[in-house]
């Protein structure tokens, strides 16, 4: 009706309020679609909580390995944020480091590294995690694989020596057997792991990556995230169950001089950090109930399978990446929407 | 605004308000604004013009045989008729009537409870009851459900009516039985109103006070045990829903011989204070707010309806409509803000959707405008429009808006196809 005047906002609402003489123009109201309430959740809040949950394990690592461990974590977080920023600038997108997801990616990768990792390996790792793992797919929400794990897998393949924890940490004397339990198991069988009691493993008396040896701390952090609803319990618990059952079967039905028992597998290597911090990463894991259970359980199964019969000392990065790839298929298993009409039924 | 609880493992539970206060009667306003829908075929009559004098209760339509009409809620003169475009492009005429202050009742409504009378006078009754399904040869209506609980949060207009006007509801139930011939009339109420509802003569069923159990589709599933198929309306499934207020209006009208021209509105201020008022349909929102001492500032939201499904109005000069169960004012910091962040696949929406739609996938298709795939693969048509997915979305995607847009775009495609055939 008044389109000849051009598209000024008033044209979208051609009805003019009846004139009220001498009144000031009315307030400008915000027009928005329902719902007008939101539960207040935010991606940054979630990520800050993940960082808080990781704190016990990280602080323990720093207390064990000292300044180098702190250096690894700081460098990993810092470089991850720098890569994210560079990518934002290069692609002309709004800055996304405020959502803290780059910081979490860096933190998690740092937790998976030995304290002795050289700086360039860390910087390369976060580069892979942010650029290859996340940004080339379109950034947050679009990554099909878990970014820190993708970086870890590439680094493990390329720089085997860096991840030889026995070799890397041989100068440390922390008052316990300074040996990487999974390495001992792989090369010397169960005879060599008698020195690790379950209690010691849980309390972090084992050699390993900066943020993945303190079982108790990881469990506490994980429970915190579970209870606050920031990770999906279905995935974490089914993963742990998968690890437990598979290890038990190997141990009982297989050669028990070669295959360690279930508790050993639960508290060594990357198992716990994977269960609570890596596997439930949103974008690379399923959202429906049964798929979540399958996803976790199969990842746990593969992890132990690789540890026991595969070529790698720890199966975590590879088993999870493999499940990440299968994730879109998993989420095809879903409940029937109420009211859905099934054709030809 | 109700926030996520500290322990987020449990799903948030949004509760309807079920405690009812009193109703404040507002004086007759100096003018009312009524929105008359324009007929869809574009034909326009000129039955109404500025300067016409109208009586309270008079049926105003563009032409005498027009199916779209409004009922004048005051006696006075038409002072303005302006085009108005409502939600989703619905074209209307905004008719402003200056009230004379005295009510002079129109007498064309007789007390005969027939379907014809209902169609002619009650589609503009408070609560917007629809009687068209009863005359539609393609639908066979076997039950009427009287919804005794408001569909959105915070609002208590219908709860008030059940509590205080059960006798009118009873009259309405009798009239409905007579005019439609439908015997099965069910009234759904929250637990605390079961007693009052039992005097209405309708079959009383209680519904849970947790959102969204008062939405018609949920009542169909939980109370009647029937699932409405995707894309169908509840009428297609043989059930007509009416609000308790509408039925009470019907009952009162057949008793007094005057159609109901008032509406009960729950007004919620920024501080969360709620007041129920009874006012003439068409009263400018501004007058209602003033009477409740609610002030508006720049960048506030003025919501007609409730917080989950209501429509934010652009002007306080709009009138209270027959379907306006509530007026909620929010300031900017308390309103939901959306972002253009992508879905991070956190699954919150999937877990909260009452009809189990994989919203995380649906939203990807909607964002990409693949509406037909969204319908075929990810159950767009199953959505019952509760808005919970947007409420919990951590990326704050306007999912509900995308869903409405998707459905609207698909309906346009369907209309275009029907024309081409
Ligand atoms: S609005 Fe969202 S949560 Fe509600 S039914 Fe539709 S898709 Fe499900
Ligand atoms: S709540 Fe939002 S971010 Fe989470 S899965 Fe649903 S649409 Fe995606």
XYZ file of C-alpha atoms and ligand atoms in Angstrom:
782
model
C 0.000 0.000 0.000
C 2.800 2.340 0.798
C 5.503 0.481 -1.047
C 6.221 3.469 -3.263
C 7.834 5.099 -0.278
C 10.526 2.448 -0.155
C 11.123 -0.142 2.439
C 11.205 1.652 5.706
C 10.387 -0.459 8.720
C 6.982 1.098 9.076
C 6.017 -0.364 5.727
C 6.262 -3.815 7.209
C 3.484 -2.808 9.558
C 1.333 -0.588 7.401
C -1.220 -0.102 10.072
C -0.670 3.231 11.703
C -1.793 3.600 15.266
C -4.665 5.975 15.611
C -3.334 9.390 16.322
C -3.393 10.512 19.886
C -2.905 14.227 19.971
C -0.011 15.677 21.903
C 1.449 12.324 22.851
C 5.160 11.612 22.639
C 6.048 8.907 20.121
C 5.586 5.526 21.661
C 8.348 3.270 22.905
C 10.192 1.147 20.408
C 9.400 -2.409 21.317
C 11.426 -5.443 20.372
C 9.591 -7.835 18.134
C 10.894 -11.367 18.301
C 9.573 -14.838 17.812
C 8.530 -17.084 20.675
C 9.719 -18.501 22.996
C 10.556 -15.435 25.013
C 12.214 -17.437 27.721
C 15.503 -19.241 27.584
C 17.058 -21.462 30.199
C 20.177 -19.323 30.217
C 22.594 -21.972 29.008
C 25.513 -20.804 26.929
C 28.357 -22.468 25.101
C 30.950 -20.466 27.017
C 29.465 -21.466 30.381
C 29.625 -25.067 29.377
C 33.247 -24.745 28.307
C 34.264 -22.951 31.484
C 32.718 -25.780 33.428
C 34.671 -28.321 31.433
C 37.832 -26.425 32.349
C 36.862 -26.389 36.010
C 36.205 -30.116 35.876
C 39.632 -30.722 34.332
C 41.363 -28.710 37.028
C 42.026 -31.472 39.609
C 43.708 -33.711 37.071
C 45.668 -30.841 35.534
C 46.834 -29.444 38.863
C 47.931 -32.893 39.911
C 49.955 -33.237 36.705
C 51.568 -29.880 37.330
C 52.383 -30.843 40.907
C 54.022 -34.027 39.638
C 55.960 -32.762 36.684
C 56.442 -29.158 37.690
C 56.967 -26.218 35.417
C 57.254 -28.212 32.182
C 53.733 -29.528 32.694
C 52.437 -26.049 33.337
C 54.279 -24.961 30.209
C 52.626 -27.666 28.133
C 49.132 -26.728 29.293
C 49.688 -22.993 28.902
C 51.240 -23.322 25.495
C 48.554 -25.682 24.290
C 45.709 -23.415 25.396
C 47.402 -20.256 24.194
C 48.395 -21.579 20.804
C 44.967 -23.099 20.223
C 43.371 -19.723 20.829
C 45.877 -18.026 18.537
C 45.145 -20.464 15.719
C 41.439 -19.923 16.173
C 41.896 -16.181 16.030
C 44.077 -16.360 12.924
C 41.489 -18.523 11.236
C 38.682 -16.119 12.199
C 40.635 -13.250 10.711
C 41.582 -15.168 7.581
C 38.001 -16.167 6.912
C 36.525 -12.853 7.917
C 34.251 -14.448 10.462
C 33.310 -13.027 13.838
C 35.792 -13.858 16.566
C 34.877 -17.098 18.202
C 37.477 -17.449 20.927
C 34.984 -15.975 23.354
C 33.044 -19.233 23.394
C 36.128 -20.838 25.012
C 35.931 -23.843 22.767
C 39.449 -23.271 21.384
C 40.751 -22.982 24.925
C 39.113 -26.286 25.840
C 40.531 -27.974 22.754
C 43.996 -26.718 23.712
C 43.581 -27.744 27.314
C 42.471 -31.255 26.399
C 45.329 -31.729 23.945
C 47.761 -30.484 26.610
C 46.357 -33.020 29.035
C 47.160 -35.804 26.575
C 50.807 -34.757 26.106
C 53.817 -35.814 28.135
C 55.304 -33.002 30.176
C 58.458 -33.251 28.148
C 56.864 -32.667 24.755
C 58.824 -30.041 22.796
C 57.065 -26.748 22.183
C 56.808 -27.174 18.449
C 55.056 -30.516 18.769
C 52.442 -28.834 20.953
C 52.010 -25.892 18.625
C 51.721 -28.270 15.691
C 49.241 -30.348 17.636
C 46.939 -27.450 18.381
C 47.291 -26.312 14.778
C 46.034 -29.680 13.606
C 43.278 -29.699 16.217
C 41.966 -26.238 15.413
C 42.575 -25.985 11.685
C 42.243 -29.525 10.425
C 40.077 -30.784 13.230
C 37.617 -27.949 13.380
C 37.926 -24.867 11.224
C 38.156 -26.417 7.781
C 34.847 -28.125 8.456
C 33.252 -24.805 9.341
C 34.161 -24.284 12.974
C 32.355 -25.219 16.142
C 29.572 -27.708 15.663
C 30.741 -28.948 12.300
C 33.710 -31.099 13.250
C 33.024 -34.750 12.442
C 36.042 -35.875 14.492
C 37.159 -34.980 17.963
C 39.762 -32.232 17.360
C 42.231 -32.972 20.177
C 42.117 -36.661 19.379
C 42.688 -36.113 15.709
C 45.750 -34.045 16.600
C 46.922 -36.656 19.082
C 46.568 -39.465 16.568
C 48.587 -37.575 13.978
C 51.270 -36.718 16.492
C 51.492 -40.276 17.804
C 51.952 -41.574 14.300
C 54.477 -38.905 13.331
C 56.510 -38.528 16.498
C 56.460 -41.847 18.209
C 59.441 -40.953 20.361
C 57.694 -38.027 22.011
C 54.956 -40.318 23.274
C 57.280 -42.993 24.586
C 56.424 -42.063 28.153
C 59.026 -44.387 29.704
C 61.786 -42.793 27.723
C 60.487 -39.237 27.976
C 59.943 -39.248 31.718
C 62.982 -41.278 32.737
C 64.608 -38.315 34.514
C 61.719 -37.929 36.922
C 61.844 -39.564 40.284
C 58.494 -39.115 41.958
C 58.790 -41.922 44.443
C 56.927 -44.575 42.479
C 57.685 -46.906 39.589
C 58.276 -44.424 36.823
C 56.903 -46.546 34.063
C 54.029 -46.189 31.652
C 51.707 -49.022 32.630
C 50.297 -49.659 29.169
C 53.809 -49.786 27.713
C 54.883 -52.288 30.345
C 51.846 -54.400 29.602
C 52.334 -54.335 25.872
C 55.980 -55.305 25.944
C 56.344 -57.439 29.054
C 52.870 -58.884 29.679
C 50.938 -58.924 32.918
C 53.999 -60.059 34.844
C 55.376 -56.536 34.566
C 52.294 -54.747 35.855
C 52.144 -56.397 39.249
C 53.863 -53.337 40.671
C 50.844 -51.145 39.902
C 48.139 -51.614 42.479
C 44.722 -50.298 41.533
C 44.884 -47.848 44.427
C 48.174 -46.428 43.189
C 46.822 -46.061 39.675
C 43.758 -44.194 40.902
C 45.924 -41.884 42.972
C 48.064 -41.080 39.965
C 51.142 -43.094 40.890
C 51.962 -43.911 37.309
C 53.826 -42.293 34.506
C 51.789 -40.763 31.741
C 50.485 -37.626 30.121
C 50.125 -34.378 32.041
C 46.422 -34.550 32.681
C 45.500 -38.186 32.384
C 47.160 -40.066 35.222
C 45.178 -38.858 38.238
C 42.241 -41.225 38.118
C 40.472 -39.850 41.157
C 40.680 -36.276 39.879
C 39.334 -37.266 36.480
C 36.483 -39.189 38.048
C 35.567 -36.248 40.254
C 35.681 -33.879 37.298
C 33.646 -36.309 35.234
C 31.005 -36.689 37.913
C 30.770 -32.927 38.174
C 30.124 -32.652 34.434
C 27.660 -35.528 34.501
C 25.627 -34.123 37.341
C 25.549 -30.678 35.873
C 24.373 -32.116 32.596
C 27.291 -30.865 30.542
C 28.207 -34.309 29.286
C 25.952 -37.197 28.485
C 26.223 -39.927 31.060
C 25.103 -42.481 28.513
C 28.290 -42.056 26.527
C 30.745 -41.934 29.424
C 29.327 -44.837 31.336
C 28.815 -47.091 28.345
C 32.415 -46.436 27.331
C 33.690 -47.429 30.749
C 31.430 -50.464 30.690
C 32.722 -51.372 27.248
C 36.311 -51.160 28.441
C 35.552 -53.118 31.563
C 33.665 -55.959 29.921
C 36.057 -56.349 27.023
C 39.091 -56.368 29.296
C 37.391 -58.852 31.575
C 36.600 -61.183 28.699
C 40.172 -61.052 27.432
C 41.476 -61.611 30.916
C 39.211 -64.512 31.772
C 38.801 -66.252 28.447
C 42.178 -65.356 26.960
C 45.735 -65.645 28.111
C 45.874 -63.935 31.471
C 49.649 -63.631 31.306
C 49.179 -61.386 28.290
C 45.919 -59.606 28.989
C 45.498 -57.400 32.029
C 42.345 -57.272 34.125
C 39.553 -54.758 33.739
C 40.558 -52.379 36.517
C 43.996 -51.978 35.079
C 42.504 -50.854 31.781
C 40.094 -48.490 33.449
C 42.721 -46.542 35.321
C 45.615 -46.449 32.866
C 46.409 -44.634 29.677
C 43.781 -42.248 28.384
C 40.736 -44.251 29.477
C 39.302 -41.847 32.031
C 40.128 -38.642 30.242
C 38.516 -40.142 27.153
C 35.418 -41.216 29.047
C 34.678 -37.829 30.553
C 36.372 -35.249 28.366
C 36.937 -36.589 24.867
C 34.234 -39.049 23.948
C 31.239 -36.900 24.968
C 32.402 -34.009 22.779
C 29.138 -32.792 21.296
C 29.668 -32.503 17.631
C 31.366 -35.841 17.067
C 29.069 -37.989 19.170
C 25.432 -39.071 18.775
C 22.481 -37.428 20.519
C 19.902 -40.209 20.683
C 19.756 -42.667 23.540
C 20.515 -46.027 21.960
C 23.147 -44.600 19.608
C 24.908 -43.016 22.596
C 25.082 -46.381 24.357
C 26.322 -48.167 21.248
C 28.820 -45.450 20.499
C 30.341 -45.554 23.977
C 30.341 -49.310 24.325
C 31.893 -49.921 20.922
C 34.559 -47.296 21.537
C 35.403 -49.046 24.799
C 35.528 -52.408 23.075
C 37.820 -51.133 20.319
C 40.073 -49.402 22.835
C 40.834 -52.610 24.659
C 41.036 -54.536 21.420
C 43.729 -52.224 20.109
C 45.569 -52.283 23.409
C 45.524 -56.049 23.588
C 46.027 -57.147 20.021
C 46.691 -53.997 18.028
C 49.913 -52.249 17.170
C 49.501 -49.243 19.445
C 50.127 -49.029 23.142
C 46.929 -47.118 23.830
C 43.907 -47.596 21.619
C 41.997 -44.483 22.737
C 42.691 -42.042 19.904
C 42.070 -44.556 17.163
C 39.039 -46.289 18.589
C 37.286 -42.989 19.216
C 38.150 -41.495 15.854
C 36.767 -44.597 14.226
C 33.540 -44.278 16.175
C 33.382 -40.568 15.315
C 33.347 -41.576 11.665
C 30.484 -43.970 12.287
C 28.533 -41.375 14.306
C 26.197 -40.185 11.524
C 25.145 -43.778 11.006
C 24.508 -44.291 14.703
C 22.161 -41.367 14.880
C 19.963 -42.950 12.243
C 18.753 -45.223 15.005
C 16.164 -43.024 16.602
C 12.797 -43.261 18.222
C 9.765 -42.822 16.014
C 8.429 -39.322 16.397
C 4.964 -39.284 17.896
C 2.432 -38.921 15.130
C 4.844 -39.879 12.386
C 3.152 -41.654 9.542
C 5.166 -44.604 8.337
C 4.506 -45.156 4.684
C 3.662 -48.639 3.471
C 3.395 -49.773 7.024
C 12.516 -16.358 33.203
C 13.141 -19.784 34.668
C 16.759 -20.813 34.342
C 18.463 -24.130 34.062
C 18.892 -25.700 37.467
C 22.388 -26.147 38.866
C 22.177 -29.884 38.438
C 21.413 -30.020 34.752
C 21.159 -33.778 34.500
C 17.428 -33.650 35.093
C 15.275 -32.096 32.413
C 13.977 -28.639 33.248
C 10.357 -28.740 34.291
C 8.268 -25.739 33.524
C 5.104 -25.662 35.550
C 1.832 -24.019 34.639
C 0.427 -21.672 37.224
C -2.604 -23.246 38.752
C -3.377 -20.943 41.645
C -5.953 -18.411 40.625
C -6.424 -14.967 42.078
C -9.258 -12.575 41.547
C -10.212 -10.688 38.437
C -10.106 -6.946 38.233
C -12.917 -5.487 36.089
C -11.667 -2.749 33.764
C -13.945 0.135 32.718
C -15.196 0.401 29.158
C -12.295 1.871 27.160
C -12.644 5.067 25.139
C -11.953 3.134 21.961
C -11.430 -0.408 20.824
C -9.421 -1.822 17.944
C -10.762 -4.961 16.303
C -8.935 -6.918 13.627
C -11.214 -8.124 10.859
C -9.588 -10.776 8.690
C -9.828 -10.218 4.978
C -11.360 -13.120 3.097
C -8.761 -15.338 1.498
C -10.172 -15.123 -1.991
C -9.457 -11.417 -2.009
C -13.074 -10.381 -2.522
C -13.714 -7.248 -0.558
C -17.034 -5.949 0.447
C -17.686 -2.437 1.523
C -20.204 -3.110 4.201
C -18.321 -1.031 6.724
C -17.049 2.496 6.546
C -15.683 5.185 8.772
C -18.492 7.047 10.462
C -20.823 4.057 10.800
C -22.372 3.815 14.191
C -22.330 0.393 15.786
C -23.941 -1.209 18.812
C -22.466 -3.479 21.427
C -22.681 -7.076 20.284
C -23.217 -6.123 16.661
C -21.728 -8.395 14.050
C -19.395 -6.423 11.781
C -18.475 -7.948 8.474
C -17.202 -6.646 5.153
C -20.335 -7.953 3.478
C -23.581 -9.331 4.905
C -22.783 -12.911 3.821
C -19.076 -12.682 4.735
C -17.747 -15.492 6.858
C -15.134 -13.320 8.543
C -16.498 -10.946 11.116
C -15.876 -9.278 14.409
C -18.320 -8.533 17.181
C -18.303 -4.955 18.298
C -17.484 -4.813 21.972
C -18.734 -1.252 22.514
C -21.378 1.124 21.252
C -19.985 4.008 19.253
C -18.749 5.087 15.837
C -16.114 3.627 13.546
C -13.371 6.237 13.468
C -10.696 4.473 11.454
C -10.256 1.515 9.154
C -6.668 0.731 8.266
C -4.990 -2.209 6.575
C -3.003 -4.383 8.932
C -0.786 -7.362 8.259
C -0.698 -9.882 11.043
C 1.387 -12.948 11.718
C 2.475 -14.871 8.629
C 1.048 -12.314 6.273
C -2.584 -12.566 7.352
C -4.260 -9.491 5.915
C -6.667 -7.709 8.176
C -8.573 -4.485 8.583
C -7.940 -2.753 11.874
C -11.271 -1.211 12.806
C -11.137 1.468 15.460
C -14.396 2.209 17.221
C -14.735 5.242 19.459
C -16.922 4.253 22.352
C -19.779 6.460 23.434
C -19.623 5.204 26.991
C -23.157 3.782 26.992
C -23.894 0.220 25.983
C -26.732 -0.132 23.551
C -27.107 -3.828 22.786
C -27.662 -5.113 19.312
C -30.554 -7.563 19.252
C -29.894 -9.667 16.174
C -28.595 -12.544 18.283
C -31.423 -14.765 19.441
C -31.132 -17.383 22.122
C -31.669 -20.324 19.800
C -28.678 -22.688 20.287
C -28.022 -23.677 16.694
C -24.800 -24.259 14.863
C -25.718 -21.432 12.599
C -25.906 -19.004 15.488
C -22.573 -20.270 16.794
C -20.929 -19.756 13.428
C -22.452 -16.319 13.106
C -21.765 -14.957 16.580
C -19.298 -17.047 18.534
C -16.209 -17.410 16.426
C -15.245 -14.026 17.809
C -16.050 -14.974 21.386
C -13.199 -14.919 23.906
C -10.910 -17.869 23.303
C -11.683 -17.937 19.569
C -13.752 -21.128 19.483
C -14.084 -22.588 16.038
C -17.263 -24.224 14.868
C -16.276 -24.704 11.243
C -15.219 -28.318 11.810
C -18.811 -29.266 12.693
C -20.041 -28.263 9.278
C -17.070 -29.606 7.344
C -18.255 -32.717 5.496
C -14.713 -34.110 5.499
C -14.470 -34.172 9.260
C -16.472 -36.236 11.650
C -16.282 -34.771 15.093
C -16.819 -37.258 17.856
C -15.693 -35.315 20.903
C -15.268 -31.827 22.259
C -12.515 -31.082 24.742
C -12.900 -28.067 26.989
C -9.440 -26.968 28.005
C -9.632 -25.733 31.586
C -5.993 -24.788 31.788
C -4.226 -22.103 29.836
C -1.934 -23.399 27.143
C 1.004 -21.231 28.038
C 2.898 -20.653 31.247
C 2.000 -17.926 33.762
C -1.509 -17.472 32.391
C -4.596 -18.323 34.406
C -7.611 -16.973 32.513
C -9.117 -20.418 31.987
C -8.258 -21.627 35.468
C -10.160 -18.606 36.771
C -13.191 -19.411 34.684
C -13.299 -23.025 35.836
C -12.979 -21.962 39.429
C -15.546 -19.157 39.383
C -17.853 -19.648 36.423
C -18.551 -23.365 36.406
C -22.280 -22.679 36.073
C -21.727 -20.805 32.817
C -19.569 -23.653 31.570
C -22.434 -26.005 32.369
C -24.760 -23.837 30.285
C -22.195 -23.869 27.519
C -21.873 -27.642 27.644
C -25.644 -28.006 27.276
C -25.718 -25.559 24.395
C -22.831 -27.342 22.690
C -24.590 -30.671 23.000
C -27.747 -29.217 21.494
C -26.138 -27.383 18.617
C -23.529 -29.952 17.571
C -25.131 -33.229 18.560
C -21.781 -34.328 19.992
C -22.318 -36.258 23.209
C -18.786 -36.759 24.363
C -17.649 -33.583 26.069
C -14.516 -33.726 28.171
C -13.114 -30.996 30.369
C -9.411 -31.097 31.245
C -8.255 -29.296 34.364
C -5.268 -29.280 36.702
C -5.674 -31.433 39.815
C -6.754 -28.607 42.096
C -9.778 -27.733 39.937
C -11.250 -31.201 39.527
C -13.940 -30.503 42.064
C -15.236 -27.329 40.455
C -15.052 -28.926 37.029
C -17.195 -31.833 38.118
C -20.226 -29.530 38.340
C -20.080 -28.642 34.655
C -21.679 -31.798 33.357
C -18.660 -32.616 31.242
C -16.458 -35.628 31.750
C -13.617 -34.401 33.998
C -10.030 -35.430 33.323
C -7.044 -34.047 35.118
C -3.878 -33.048 33.296
C -0.379 -32.668 34.620
C 0.708 -29.141 35.427
C 4.014 -29.557 33.609
C 4.413 -27.733 30.316
C 3.421 -28.598 27.574
C 0.697 -30.971 28.766
C -2.047 -28.419 28.110
C -1.354 -28.183 24.369
C -4.145 -29.879 22.385
C -1.882 -32.496 20.849
C -0.572 -33.497 24.247
C -4.092 -33.713 25.653
C -5.061 -35.909 22.724
C -2.198 -38.259 23.511
C -2.226 -38.214 27.307
C -5.932 -37.870 28.053
C -7.793 -39.274 25.078
C -5.123 -41.795 24.174
C -5.204 -40.854 20.537
C -2.199 -39.761 18.546
C -2.787 -37.070 15.967
C -0.975 -38.036 12.801
C 1.786 -35.808 11.488
C 0.428 -32.790 9.677
C -3.142 -33.396 10.800
C -5.063 -31.044 13.022
C -6.910 -32.241 16.086
C -10.111 -31.701 14.111
C -8.885 -34.197 11.539
C -8.680 -36.656 14.396
C -12.298 -35.916 15.262
C -11.897 -33.644 18.246
C -12.673 -29.946 18.643
C -10.859 -28.041 21.370
C -12.358 -25.025 23.099
C -11.112 -23.058 26.013
C -13.122 -23.037 29.224
C -13.574 -19.317 28.777
C -15.147 -19.795 25.351
C -17.596 -22.370 26.628
C -18.525 -20.198 29.591
C -19.087 -17.282 27.203
C -21.358 -19.490 25.172
C -23.311 -20.521 28.243
C -23.665 -16.964 29.473
C -24.753 -15.707 26.061
C -27.548 -18.220 25.710
C -28.733 -17.298 29.117
C -28.634 -13.526 28.782
C -29.166 -13.221 25.061
C -26.087 -11.069 24.698
C -22.892 -12.331 23.051
C -19.825 -12.083 25.257
C -17.688 -9.057 24.486
C -15.145 -9.266 27.274
C -11.954 -11.216 27.659
C -10.064 -12.281 30.755
C -6.393 -11.472 30.370
C -3.508 -12.333 32.663
C -1.158 -9.372 32.766
C 2.409 -10.131 33.818
C 4.657 -7.207 34.609
C 8.425 -7.052 34.465
C 8.692 -7.932 38.120
C 6.687 -11.091 37.494
C 3.600 -9.757 39.247
C 0.470 -11.182 37.660
C -2.960 -9.602 37.599
C -6.065 -10.984 35.961
C -8.299 -8.409 34.352
C -11.591 -8.613 32.499
C -11.765 -6.105 29.717
C -13.634 -5.421 26.501
C -12.224 -7.245 23.489
C -10.318 -4.659 21.482
C -9.164 -2.587 24.446
C -5.810 -1.047 23.517
C -2.982 -2.907 25.260
C -1.859 0.431 26.560
C -5.038 0.903 28.596
C -4.710 -2.566 30.064
C -1.099 -1.955 31.043
C -1.974 1.365 32.573
C -4.716 -0.152 34.653
C -2.227 -2.692 35.977
C 0.514 -0.125 36.595
C 2.880 -1.771 34.146
C 5.148 0.667 32.340
C 6.889 0.108 29.038
C 10.351 1.268 28.031
C 12.324 1.208 24.831
C 13.516 -2.253 23.837
C 11.005 -4.026 26.017
C 9.000 -6.932 24.730
C 5.244 -6.745 24.829
C 4.041 -10.288 24.415
C 0.467 -11.144 23.488
C 0.065 -14.626 24.905
C 2.487 -16.441 27.122
C 6.267 -16.641 27.285
C 6.636 -19.855 25.323
C 4.319 -19.322 22.372
C 3.098 -15.733 22.542
C 3.687 -13.152 19.825
C 5.694 -10.034 20.598
C 3.642 -7.034 19.526
C 5.200 -4.024 17.842
C 2.856 -1.482 19.336
C 0.890 -0.953 22.493
C -1.872 0.537 20.344
C -2.995 -2.930 19.319
C -6.163 -4.227 20.848
C -6.795 -7.224 23.051
C -7.883 -9.994 20.714
C -10.334 -12.773 21.550
C -7.351 -15.123 21.722
C -5.154 -12.932 23.889
C -4.975 -14.961 27.071
C -2.130 -12.946 28.469
C -0.053 -9.823 28.133
C 3.508 -10.279 29.308
C 5.987 -7.434 29.514
C 9.671 -8.285 29.635
C 12.673 -6.050 29.669
C 15.496 -6.766 27.327
C 17.811 -8.405 29.836
C 15.122 -10.889 30.746
C 14.183 -11.826 27.207
C 15.574 -14.743 25.292
C 18.196 -13.577 22.831
C 19.060 -15.608 19.771
C 22.447 -15.999 18.106
C 23.604 -17.166 14.720
C 25.795 -19.864 16.213
C 25.488 -23.241 14.561
C 24.112 -26.301 16.274
C 26.822 -27.989 18.330
C 24.836 -31.207 18.543
C 24.554 -31.152 22.305
C 21.265 -33.033 22.112
C 19.387 -30.971 24.704
C 16.576 -30.318 22.243
C 16.333 -33.981 21.346
C 15.935 -34.936 24.965
C 13.290 -32.323 25.725
C 11.102 -32.570 22.628
C 7.758 -34.003 23.785
C 7.173 -35.742 20.457
C 10.700 -37.131 20.033
C 11.731 -35.187 16.981
C 15.475 -35.316 16.224
C 15.608 -31.548 16.424
C 19.386 -31.451 16.075
C 19.038 -32.818 12.552
C 15.821 -30.973 11.760
C 17.402 -27.623 12.491
C 20.211 -28.300 10.025
C 17.725 -28.863 7.237
C 15.667 -25.846 8.215
C 18.696 -23.577 8.341
C 19.597 -24.759 4.865
C 16.001 -24.179 3.735
C 15.515 -27.818 2.776
C 11.955 -27.680 3.984
C 10.690 -30.650 2.036
C 13.477 -32.851 3.340
C 12.863 -31.513 6.799
C 9.306 -32.764 6.512
C 10.081 -36.069 4.844
C 13.157 -37.087 6.825
C 13.055 -35.285 10.118
C 9.414 -35.061 11.137
C 8.770 -31.349 10.764
C 5.035 -32.046 10.666
C 5.063 -33.879 13.973
C 6.068 -30.715 15.828
C 3.373 -29.531 18.202
C 4.897 -26.065 18.528
C 5.742 -25.997 22.192
C 8.963 -24.020 21.830
C 10.896 -26.102 24.334
C 13.684 -26.835 21.873
C 14.475 -23.137 21.534
C 14.158 -22.730 25.277
C 16.987 -25.160 25.980
C 19.197 -24.625 22.939
C 22.695 -23.897 24.152
C 23.591 -22.255 20.843
C 20.429 -20.164 21.200
C 19.263 -20.972 17.712
C 15.750 -19.667 16.989
C 14.669 -23.244 16.300
C 10.989 -22.620 16.930
C 11.014 -19.721 14.499
C 12.701 -21.877 11.870
C 10.031 -24.523 12.424
C 7.188 -22.044 11.973
C 8.846 -20.599 8.903
C 9.395 -24.049 7.460
C 5.763 -24.996 7.923
C 4.642 -21.710 6.440
C 6.866 -22.060 3.386
C 5.587 -25.575 2.826
C 1.997 -24.378 3.075
C 2.748 -21.791 0.391
C 4.141 -24.514 -1.849
C 1.018 -26.560 -1.294
C -1.258 -23.650 -2.137
C 0.731 -22.973 -5.285
C 0.488 -26.618 -6.294
C -3.232 -26.680 -5.645
C -3.659 -23.637 -7.885
C -1.633 -25.207 -10.671
C -3.655 -28.374 -10.716
S 8.672 -26.898 19.240
Fe 10.580 -28.087 19.346
S 10.455 -29.261 21.222
Fe 8.368 -28.557 20.753
S 7.447 -30.220 19.543
Fe 8.351 -28.805 18.094
S 10.398 -29.616 17.716
Fe 9.676 -30.597 19.587
S 19.937 -27.691 21.644
Fe 20.672 -26.391 19.983
S 22.857 -26.801 19.864
Fe 21.967 -28.455 21.084
S 21.559 -30.066 19.578
Fe 19.699 -28.845 19.770
S 19.846 -27.340 18.140
Fe 21.873 -28.184 18.440
